[in-house]
Tab-separated table of C-alpha atoms in Angstrom:
chain	number	residue	atom	x	y	z
A	1	LYS	CA	7.882	1.671	-21.067
A	2	LEU	CA	10.460	4.441	-20.814
A	3	ILE	CA	7.784	7.041	-21.571
A	4	PHE	CA	5.418	5.578	-18.970
A	5	THR	CA	8.010	5.347	-16.209
A	6	THR	CA	9.287	8.870	-16.836
A	7	SER	CA	5.680	10.121	-16.815
A	8	LEU	CA	5.110	8.322	-13.517
A	9	LEU	CA	8.156	9.971	-11.992
A	10	LEU	CA	7.185	13.321	-13.484
A	11	GLY	CA	3.596	13.166	-12.186
A	12	THR	CA	4.751	12.161	-8.712
A	13	THR	CA	7.380	14.914	-8.641
A	14	ILE	CA	4.906	17.565	-9.828
A	15	THR	CA	2.419	16.609	-7.120
A	16	ILE	CA	4.859	16.427	-4.229
A	17	SER	CA	6.631	19.672	-5.126
A	18	SER	CA	3.577	21.786	-5.917
A	19	ASN	CA	2.088	24.585	-3.841
A	20	HIS	CA	-0.972	25.203	-5.988
A	21	TRP	CA	-3.924	22.829	-6.013
A	22	ILE	CA	-4.209	22.792	-9.811
A	23	MET	CA	-0.585	21.685	-10.132
A	24	ALA	CA	-1.140	18.893	-7.617
A	25	TRP	CA	-4.217	17.785	-9.554
A	26	ALA	CA	-2.286	17.815	-12.839
A	27	GLY	CA	0.420	15.621	-11.322
A	28	LEU	CA	-2.167	13.125	-10.090
A	29	GLU	CA	-3.742	12.990	-13.555
A	30	ILE	CA	-0.366	12.410	-15.263
A	31	ASN	CA	0.257	9.577	-12.797
A	32	THR	CA	-3.082	7.918	-13.488
A	33	LEU	CA	-2.652	8.113	-17.259
A	34	ALA	CA	0.907	6.780	-17.073
A	35	ILE	CA	0.047	3.682	-15.044
A	36	LEU	CA	-3.006	2.675	-17.140
A	37	PRO	CA	-1.035	1.140	-20.061
A	38	LEU	CA	1.130	-0.724	-17.560
A	39	ILE	CA	-1.990	-2.315	-16.030
A	40	SER	CA	-3.614	-3.272	-19.315
A	41	LYS	CA	-0.358	-4.446	-20.920
A	42	SER	CA	-1.389	-8.104	-21.160
A	43	HIS	CA	-4.541	-7.976	-23.265
A	44	HIS	CA	-6.360	-10.221	-20.846
A	45	PRO	CA	-10.018	-9.290	-20.131
A	46	ARG	CA	-9.142	-9.239	-16.424
A	47	ALA	CA	-6.373	-6.697	-17.014
A	48	ILE	CA	-8.601	-4.478	-19.159
A	49	GLU	CA	-11.285	-4.620	-16.471
A	50	ALA	CA	-8.719	-3.689	-13.820
A	51	ALA	CA	-7.517	-0.743	-15.896
A	52	THR	CA	-11.103	0.474	-16.405
A	53	LYS	CA	-11.896	0.217	-12.685
A	54	TYR	CA	-8.693	2.021	-11.833
A	55	PHE	CA	-9.357	4.790	-14.319
A	56	LEU	CA	-12.919	5.396	-13.098
A	57	THR	CA	-12.031	5.572	-9.404
A	58	GLN	CA	-8.976	7.755	-9.944
A	59	ALA	CA	-10.852	10.128	-12.246
A	60	ALA	CA	-13.619	10.492	-9.662
A	61	ALA	CA	-11.066	11.103	-6.921
A	62	SER	CA	-9.232	13.728	-9.001
A	63	ALA	CA	-12.513	15.487	-9.703
A	64	LEU	CA	-13.189	15.538	-5.960
A	65	VAL	CA	-9.724	17.009	-5.313
A	66	LEU	CA	-10.471	19.816	-7.786
A	67	PHE	CA	-13.903	20.301	-6.253
A	68	SER	CA	-12.578	20.604	-2.697
A	69	SER	CA	-9.839	23.050	-3.698
A	70	MET	CA	-12.329	25.159	-5.649
A	71	THR	CA	-14.707	25.233	-2.682
A	72	ASN	CA	-11.834	26.331	-0.485
A	73	ALA	CA	-10.735	29.009	-2.959
A	74	TRP	CA	-14.338	30.231	-3.222
A	75	HIS	CA	-14.588	30.679	0.541
A	76	THR	CA	-11.073	31.849	1.424
A	77	GLY	CA	-9.503	33.096	-1.820
A	78	GLN	CA	-6.538	30.756	-1.246
A	79	TRP	CA	-5.216	28.274	-3.810
A	80	ASP	CA	-2.305	27.240	-1.614
A	81	ILE	CA	-2.265	23.559	-0.604
A	82	THR	CA	-1.322	24.251	3.016
A	83	GLN	CA	-4.109	26.847	3.365
A	84	LEU	CA	-6.994	24.382	3.037
A	85	THR	CA	-8.974	25.710	5.999
A	86	HIS	CA	-12.648	25.448	5.045
A	87	PRO	CA	-14.232	22.446	6.861
A	88	THR	CA	-16.413	21.315	3.933
A	89	SER	CA	-13.528	21.309	1.504
A	90	SER	CA	-11.299	19.451	3.951
A	91	LEU	CA	-14.001	16.768	4.309
A	92	ILE	CA	-14.296	16.447	0.526
A	93	LEU	CA	-10.514	16.306	0.261
A	94	THR	CA	-10.336	13.549	2.886
A	95	SER	CA	-12.766	11.404	0.910
A	96	ALA	CA	-10.941	12.155	-2.361
A	97	ILE	CA	-7.558	11.119	-0.957
A	98	ALA	CA	-9.176	8.054	0.614
A	99	MET	CA	-10.448	7.096	-2.847
A	100	LYS	CA	-6.985	7.653	-4.283
A	101	LEU	CA	-5.322	5.504	-1.610
A	102	GLY	CA	-7.978	2.819	-1.255
A	103	LEU	CA	-8.850	3.511	2.374
A	104	VAL	CA	-12.072	2.017	3.736
A	105	PRO	CA	-14.923	2.772	2.685
A	106	PHE	CA	-13.443	3.442	-0.768
A	107	HIS	CA	-11.291	0.313	-0.846
A	108	PHE	CA	-13.280	-1.985	-3.143
A	109	TRP	CA	-11.400	-1.125	-6.325
A	110	PHE	CA	-7.937	-1.856	-4.986
A	111	PRO	CA	-7.855	-5.690	-4.615
A	112	GLU	CA	-9.584	-6.082	-7.982
A	113	VAL	CA	-7.133	-3.798	-9.766
A	114	LEU	CA	-4.132	-5.422	-8.111
A	115	GLN	CA	-5.417	-8.891	-9.010
A	116	GLY	CA	-5.775	-7.888	-12.664
A	117	SER	CA	-2.307	-6.391	-13.084
A	118	PRO	CA	1.134	-8.088	-13.268
A	119	LEU	CA	3.388	-8.218	-10.184
A	120	THR	CA	5.709	-5.365	-11.142
A	121	THR	CA	2.772	-3.076	-11.938
A	122	GLY	CA	1.182	-4.242	-8.689
A	123	LEU	CA	4.300	-3.072	-6.882
A	124	LEU	CA	4.031	0.356	-8.556
A	125	LEU	CA	0.330	0.555	-7.695
A	126	SER	CA	0.805	-0.251	-4.033
A	127	THR	CA	3.867	1.954	-3.455
A	128	VAL	CA	4.600	4.734	-5.966
A	129	MET	CA	0.956	5.523	-6.693
A	130	LYS	CA	0.233	5.968	-2.974
A	131	PHE	CA	2.992	8.507	-2.501
A	132	PRO	CA	1.435	11.695	-4.012
A	133	PRO	CA	-1.893	11.325	-2.115
A	134	ILE	CA	0.018	10.724	1.130
A	135	THR	CA	2.060	13.883	0.576
A	136	LEU	CA	-1.187	15.815	0.032
A	137	PHE	CA	-2.446	14.381	3.341
A	138	PHE	CA	0.864	15.411	4.905
A	139	MET	CA	0.566	19.018	3.692
A	140	THR	CA	-3.080	19.460	4.684
A	141	SER	CA	-2.883	17.437	7.918
A	142	PRO	CA	-3.472	20.319	10.398
A	143	SER	CA	-6.891	21.191	8.988
A	144	LEU	CA	-8.327	17.694	8.487
A	145	ASN	CA	-11.056	16.238	10.667
A	146	GLN	CA	-9.304	14.014	13.194
A	147	THR	CA	-12.327	11.981	14.283
A	148	LEU	CA	-13.113	11.008	10.699
A	149	LEU	CA	-9.503	10.060	10.006
A	150	VAL	CA	-9.217	7.874	13.099
A	151	LEU	CA	-12.523	6.184	12.276
A	152	MET	CA	-11.449	5.494	8.700
A	153	ALA	CA	-8.070	4.250	9.887
A	154	ILE	CA	-9.516	1.749	12.352
A	155	LEU	CA	-12.040	0.545	9.778
A	156	SER	CA	-9.232	0.123	7.240
A	157	ALA	CA	-7.154	-1.920	9.653
A	158	ALA	CA	-10.213	-4.052	10.477
A	159	LEU	CA	-11.440	-4.688	6.954
A	160	GLY	CA	-7.935	-5.085	5.538
A	161	GLY	CA	-7.403	-7.801	8.132
A	162	TRP	CA	-10.764	-9.549	7.860
A	163	MET	CA	-11.080	-9.588	4.097
A	164	GLY	CA	-7.551	-10.884	3.627
A	165	LEU	CA	-8.187	-13.959	5.753
A	166	ASN	CA	-9.796	-16.242	3.163
A	167	GLN	CA	-7.892	-15.161	0.062
A	168	THR	CA	-5.757	-17.592	-1.894
A	169	GLN	CA	-4.476	-15.164	-4.533
A	170	ILE	CA	-1.228	-13.596	-3.362
A	171	ARG	CA	-1.871	-10.247	-5.044
A	172	LYS	CA	-5.212	-9.891	-3.269
A	173	ILE	CA	-3.617	-10.759	0.067
A	174	LEU	CA	-1.016	-8.055	-0.542
A	175	ALA	CA	-3.768	-5.603	-1.499
A	176	PHE	CA	-5.561	-6.172	1.799
A	177	SER	CA	-2.268	-5.912	3.671
A	178	SER	CA	-1.758	-2.566	1.930
A	179	ILE	CA	-5.218	-1.401	3.054
A	180	SER	CA	-4.497	-2.227	6.687
A	181	HIS	CA	-1.063	-0.543	6.520
A	182	LEU	CA	-2.751	2.571	5.140
A	183	GLY	CA	-5.007	2.433	8.190
A	184	TRP	CA	-1.904	2.647	10.400
A	185	MET	CA	-0.662	5.605	8.363
A	186	THR	CA	-3.921	7.553	8.552
A	187	ILE	CA	-4.515	7.135	12.277
A	188	ILE	CA	-1.412	9.163	13.075
A	189	ILE	CA	-1.474	11.749	10.258
A	190	SER	CA	-3.078	14.567	12.241
A	191	TYR	CA	-0.949	13.996	15.361
A	192	SER	CA	2.495	13.331	13.931
A	193	PRO	CA	2.677	13.550	10.126
A	194	LYS	CA	6.378	12.644	10.064
A	195	LEU	CA	5.519	9.242	11.496
A	196	THR	CA	3.106	8.664	8.611
A	197	LEU	CA	5.901	9.290	6.140
A	198	LEU	CA	8.280	7.019	8.055
A	199	ASN	CA	5.637	4.289	8.086
A	200	PHE	CA	5.092	4.761	4.360
A	201	TYR	CA	8.801	4.516	3.526
A	202	LEU	CA	9.276	1.343	5.550
A	203	TYR	CA	6.087	-0.155	4.118
A	204	THR	CA	7.337	0.637	0.591
A	205	LEU	CA	10.638	-1.052	1.374
A	206	MET	CA	9.057	-4.257	2.680
A	207	THR	CA	6.383	-4.446	-0.020
A	208	ALA	CA	9.002	-3.941	-2.728
A	209	ALA	CA	11.058	-6.787	-1.261
A	210	VAL	CA	8.016	-9.113	-1.199
A	211	PHE	CA	6.784	-8.228	-4.702
A	212	LEU	CA	10.225	-8.559	-6.305
A	213	THR	CA	10.835	-11.888	-4.586
A	214	LEU	CA	7.478	-13.214	-5.778
A	215	ASN	CA	8.266	-11.880	-9.228
A	216	SER	CA	11.516	-13.838	-9.314
A	217	PHE	CA	9.560	-16.941	-8.185
A	218	LYS	CA	6.818	-16.239	-10.771
A	219	THR	CA	4.125	-17.134	-8.228
A	220	LEU	CA	0.586	-15.765	-8.124
A	221	LYS	CA	-1.311	-18.269	-5.960
A	222	LEU	CA	-0.680	-19.873	-2.571
A	223	SER	CA	-0.699	-23.335	-4.150
A	224	THR	CA	2.147	-22.471	-6.520
A	225	LEU	CA	4.011	-20.732	-3.691
A	226	MET	CA	4.133	-24.130	-1.963
A	227	THR	CA	6.325	-25.587	-4.686
A	228	THR	CA	8.921	-22.798	-4.804
A	229	TRP	CA	10.992	-24.021	-1.847
A	230	THR	CA	12.943	-26.194	-4.270
A	231	LYS	CA	13.816	-23.244	-6.490
A	232	THR	CA	15.881	-20.937	-4.264
A	233	PRO	CA	15.682	-22.101	-0.645
A	234	ALA	CA	17.654	-19.168	0.775
A	235	LEU	CA	15.361	-16.626	-0.878
A	236	SER	CA	12.309	-18.489	0.434
A	237	ALA	CA	13.710	-18.369	3.941
A	238	MET	CA	14.294	-14.636	3.660
A	239	LEU	CA	10.805	-14.144	2.208
A	240	PHE	CA	9.518	-15.746	5.406
A	241	LEU	CA	11.321	-13.093	7.476
A	242	THR	CA	10.205	-10.251	5.203
A	243	LEU	CA	6.558	-11.312	5.519
A	244	LEU	CA	6.866	-11.418	9.300
A	245	SER	CA	8.457	-7.970	9.142
A	246	LEU	CA	5.473	-6.754	7.111
A	247	ALA	CA	3.257	-8.151	9.852
A	248	GLY	CA	5.211	-6.088	12.379
A	249	LEU	CA	6.910	-8.648	14.606
A	250	PRO	CA	9.450	-7.162	17.046
A	251	PRO	CA	13.046	-7.865	16.060
A	252	LEU	CA	12.293	-6.869	12.433
A	253	THR	CA	11.897	-3.519	10.671
A	254	GLY	CA	8.091	-3.624	10.461
A	255	PHE	CA	7.794	-3.329	14.223
A	256	LEU	CA	9.345	0.150	14.254
A	257	PRO	CA	6.469	2.213	12.755
A	258	LYS	CA	3.868	0.316	14.791
A	259	TRP	CA	5.830	0.866	17.995
A	260	LEU	CA	6.255	4.606	17.383
A	261	ILE	CA	2.620	5.030	16.328
A	262	ILE	CA	1.304	3.282	19.441
A	263	GLN	CA	3.647	5.391	21.581
A	264	GLU	CA	2.377	8.600	19.933
A	265	LEU	CA	-1.270	7.535	20.308
A	266	THR	CA	-0.786	6.876	24.026
A	267	LYS	CA	0.835	10.302	24.369
A	268	GLN	CA	-2.307	11.766	22.793
A	269	ASP	CA	-4.482	9.868	25.330
A	270	MET	CA	-6.036	7.722	22.613
A	271	ILE	CA	-5.660	4.481	24.514
A	272	THR	CA	-8.738	2.791	23.026
A	273	ALA	CA	-7.701	3.610	19.462
A	274	ALA	CA	-4.194	2.276	20.109
A	275	VAL	CA	-5.479	-0.965	21.663
A	276	THR	CA	-8.041	-1.473	18.893
A	277	ILE	CA	-5.617	-0.978	16.041
A	278	SER	CA	-2.972	-3.198	17.661
A	279	MET	CA	-5.564	-5.948	18.117
A	280	LEU	CA	-6.643	-5.579	14.491
A	281	SER	CA	-3.074	-6.001	13.261
A	282	LEU	CA	-3.285	-9.570	14.604
A	283	LEU	CA	-5.726	-10.332	11.788
A	284	GLY	CA	-3.056	-9.255	9.343
A	285	LEU	CA	-0.501	-11.396	11.163
A	286	PHE	CA	-2.678	-14.442	10.489
A	287	PHE	CA	-2.587	-14.193	6.715
A	288	TYR	CA	1.077	-13.130	6.638
A	289	LEU	CA	1.815	-16.242	8.665
A	290	ARG	CA	-0.137	-18.312	6.166
A	291	LEU	CA	1.882	-16.842	3.285
A	292	ALA	CA	5.116	-17.400	5.181
A	293	TYR	CA	4.083	-20.947	6.072
A	294	CYS	CA	3.331	-21.754	2.437
A	295	ALA	CA	6.605	-20.165	1.351
A	296	THR	CA	8.914	-22.112	3.642
A	297	ILE	CA	7.758	-24.523	6.266
A	298	THR	CA	5.318	-26.900	4.646
A	299	LEU	CA	5.889	-29.490	2.003
A	300	PRO	CA	2.886	-29.375	-0.310
A	301	PRO	CA	0.281	-31.981	0.684
A	302	HIS	CA	-0.709	-32.998	-2.866
A	303	THR	CA	2.261	-33.008	-5.190
A	304	THR	CA	0.254	-34.379	-8.118
A	305	ASN	CA	-1.350	-31.055	-9.051
A	306	HIS	CA	1.838	-29.045	-9.231
A	307	MET	CA	5.180	-29.940	-10.695
A	308	LYS	CA	8.091	-29.282	-8.389
A	309	GLN	CA	10.256	-26.509	-9.761
A	310	TRP	CA	13.853	-26.973	-10.805
A	311	ARG	CA	16.573	-25.718	-8.524
A	312	THR	CA	18.279	-22.892	-10.385
A	313	ASN	CA	21.825	-21.686	-9.910
A	314	LYS	CA	20.850	-18.221	-11.071
A	315	PRO	CA	22.066	-15.683	-8.483
A	316	VAL	CA	19.470	-13.553	-6.704
A	317	SER	CA	19.516	-9.966	-7.941
A	318	ALA	CA	21.362	-7.457	-5.772
A	319	MET	CA	18.245	-5.262	-5.585
A	320	ILE	CA	16.214	-8.004	-3.880
A	321	ALA	CA	19.117	-8.772	-1.546
A	322	ILE	CA	19.454	-5.140	-0.432
A	323	LEU	CA	15.702	-4.666	-0.021
A	324	ILE	CA	15.269	-7.856	1.984
A	325	THR	CA	18.210	-7.026	4.233
A	326	MET	CA	16.800	-3.556	4.886
A	327	SER	CA	13.293	-4.822	5.479
A	328	THR	CA	14.459	-7.242	8.149
A	329	MET	CA	17.339	-5.464	9.885
A	330	LEU	CA	16.409	-1.795	10.123
A	331	LEU	CA	14.931	-1.828	13.643
A	332	PRO	CA	18.067	-0.220	15.199
A	333	ILE	CA	17.410	3.048	13.326
A	334	SER	CA	14.849	3.779	16.032
């Protein structure tokens, strides 16, 4: 595990600090290879399948990254990441990064992979593994095609919302929530890249809080989430707030990136895009509310299927406490 985590950190660091396309590609490859054993750790067929799917998509995306940088170098003689000016190579790069991140229309692998991997690995997949591609987006943002990005962003918000509505597996719900959050990040990347990074940091914070809380509950389905209110009631109550923060409700942290993004979009005269994406975040709110409802408010209707869990006096870890506090109270940093 030590080797894999250090490789993860190393790959991420290489990618985000590189100037040359080949270095960035090498970092992405190290990342992919380091996370694969963590996905397939339990030798369950589902986990092996998830690892295979992940490997195939990421390898294809890396190949596309190499291809776009080579096309650009062929036309301009530049290997610098910020000098990606050729339109064809920027289009290929956009699709490659979309495959890496799981943006619509390349999103199909992500829920499957997340469903097949354990919660801690799922947390790594939906936060750390998204960071290098987002930094590549950040560095190439001036030369990308804005229309394509906005289109992909709105589609991501829409499909992330719609497909999450009828899920009962918590990891899949979180995967679709991740897809719609990535939509919010991509819509603003070519207008204000700093906002994308801010959105990503806050999203990482809130997702980490949710995943670690669920990990301490040991819950994977909505039906088992219903019985956890007996275990640690205070943590359940805070999970409720964190989920609403992830949905972006006003007094909580999650509202901040949405607010700033909508403000920036209206400055850019993209009123329709802003209205559309805000409407589509309501879809996300629905399934977050369902998660939150199952976590705290309702007593389970049929108690025969699931044993109630024992109340434990084990203290909540400081990490979860800090993350939850930050993901509910950070709105004043605006």
